[in-house]
Amino acid sequence: MPKSRTSYLSRRGLIAAGGALGLVAALTACGGSDSAKGEAGDKDKGAAASGPWTFKDDLGKDISLKAKPKNIVAFTGTAAALYDYGIQVKGVFGPTKLADGKPDVQAGSMDISKVEILGNVYDEFNVEKYASLQPELLVTNTWDGTYWYVPEASKDKILKLAPAAAIGVGGDVSMDKALERTADLAKSLGADMNAKSAADGKARFDAAATKVREATKANPGIKVLVGSGSADLFYASTAETSADLKYFKSLGVEFITPDKLDAGGFFESLSWENAGKYKADLVLLDNRTGTLQPEELKAKPTWAEMPAVKAGQVAPRVTEPIYSYDKCAKILEDLAKAIQGAKKVS
């Protein structure tokens, strides 16, 4: 689970989106409304551009609009997945642009100069700017039933401006399901899932999954620790509550399960004095902007003493995948290589 989950719980109420209340009242009608008209099993019922548009999201909400939405605003990673299927959003929120102006890893292949950035860090969301885009649909992921990267303090104002659709990427959801549901959403928004790029992405993903299965069978017993580093803590993640790790496990990857998980059931927080608690053959290290990377972690003695680190068996983990088949195929290909090249050192 992303480390910012702890920030989410502790920083509620810090944002005040002043001036947005009047805009909410003026623009609510532009965004349409949630509806319970759809049948429970009708998860991706799209319609022609001239007719109504409906979608049942992974929070169980039936969203109904008079027409297929064009003004779409999305969490950066979700927007990047839609972009891979040919769907361009108008605005994004979440890690998008680095300090040097280059795209954040979560922006994927998007041209970030063509989207309005409403917030570039956690708990940042410009409600007035969002309202000015006249949004018809907000799209994000959900880990635990909440809207990912929608600030708690301004959530009510944001959700009044346009209906929101959430795609599940945590809990009981596995990567293959998250990919399927993201593709469902893209298709409902007009993506051609029979296009060569989409078909090639799916074929590449299936082939990559086979590579991981083959790697775990050819090199059995490799113990994998999933971690994320901050200045004060090392977070050891479980494979049970994140879509990517759950899927990797189904392919045969052997993960170390931390003993004492946080309240959300995602990770164990370890002081750096205790960071070497779990002995692994391979470490998958959170690659997100804002987390400590191998070069920075050299200053942490307990990190340097980990068997996998000593052996040079550390690979990046894309903690928040872009859920298009092409992007996830690359993740699986890299995972297969890491397992193939790992030696037992724990």
GROMACS .gro file of C-alpha atoms in nm, residues 44-54 65-68 187-190:
model
   19
   44ASP     CA    1  -1.943  -0.102  -1.825
   45LYS     CA    2  -2.257  -0.021  -2.020
   46GLY     CA    3  -2.136   0.250  -2.255
   47ALA     CA    4  -2.354   0.425  -2.508
   48ALA     CA    5  -2.316   0.596  -2.841
   49ALA     CA    6  -2.193   0.954  -2.826
   50SER     CA    7  -2.544   1.083  -2.895
   51GLY     CA    8  -2.707   0.880  -2.618
   52PRO     CA    9  -2.682   0.841  -2.240
   53TRP     CA   10  -2.367   0.714  -2.072
   54THR     CA   11  -2.365   0.484  -1.771
   65LEU     CA   12  -2.500   1.105  -1.764
   66LYS     CA   13  -2.703   1.237  -2.055
   67ALA     CA   14  -2.407   1.183  -2.288
   68LYS     CA   15  -2.059   1.037  -2.286
  187LYS     CA   16  -1.404   0.137  -2.359
  188SER     CA   17  -1.714   0.306  -2.221
  189LEU     CA   18  -1.546   0.643  -2.279
  190GLY     CA   19  -1.482   0.561  -2.644
   0.00000   0.00000   0.00000
